[in-house]
């Protein structure tokens, strides 16, 4: 899930659902969850630690896609 869950962001649930289901509809597509990651206080940008975790999640998703070939 790419977007930080926030009540100030209308439509975030719809966008997140579409992203989450992308892999079922698009060949060789994967996703990485942003669930539980902290923002820098602005509810938009991730903290340094969160970006590191997000990067690890992206790497895991990419490795799964590469193994699936």
XYZ file of C-alpha atoms in Angstrom:
69
model
C 0.000 0.000 0.000
C 1.607 3.196 -1.146
C -0.460 5.856 0.579
C -0.329 6.600 4.299
C -3.750 5.805 5.740
C -5.253 9.158 6.636
C -8.819 10.356 7.113
C -7.807 13.629 5.420
C -7.202 11.784 2.153
C -10.545 10.932 0.534
C -10.475 7.864 -1.678
C -7.352 6.365 -0.111
C -9.121 3.038 0.525
C -10.153 2.768 -3.136
C -6.639 3.561 -4.374
C -5.026 1.139 -1.926
C -7.394 -1.670 -2.938
C -6.600 -1.116 -6.613
C -2.856 -1.176 -5.937
C -3.109 -4.266 -3.745
C -4.969 -6.186 -6.475
C -2.719 -5.030 -9.304
C -0.620 -8.202 -9.285
C -3.693 -10.313 -10.042
C -4.421 -8.275 -13.171
C -1.012 -7.225 -14.488
C 1.607 -9.830 -15.340
C 4.948 -9.385 -13.550
C 3.620 -6.740 -11.164
C 4.144 -6.695 -7.431
C 3.437 -4.440 -4.507
C 5.058 -3.486 -1.227
C 2.957 -2.522 1.765
C 3.470 0.752 3.603
C 1.336 -0.499 6.473
C 2.726 0.457 9.857
C 5.341 2.850 8.466
C 5.681 6.222 10.149
C 5.595 9.588 8.404
C 7.730 12.615 9.211
C 4.859 14.400 10.906
C 3.275 15.773 7.744
C 1.240 12.630 6.896
C 2.853 12.647 3.434
C 6.571 11.849 3.637
C 7.963 8.732 5.290
C 10.609 8.902 7.995
C 14.158 7.707 7.299
C 13.549 4.457 9.158
C 10.257 3.906 7.355
C 11.943 4.407 3.974
C 14.553 1.796 4.841
C 11.834 -0.692 5.768
C 9.872 0.216 2.641
C 12.973 -0.404 0.526
C 13.377 -3.846 2.089
C 9.745 -4.632 1.315
C 10.211 -3.531 -2.306
C 13.323 -5.699 -2.588
C 11.427 -8.723 -1.253
C 8.616 -8.116 -3.759
C 11.132 -7.818 -6.615
C 12.898 -11.031 -5.605
C 9.564 -12.860 -5.609
C 8.852 -11.567 -9.122
C 12.280 -12.644 -10.326
C 11.833 -16.121 -8.845
C 8.449 -16.439 -10.565
C 9.894 -16.157 -14.080
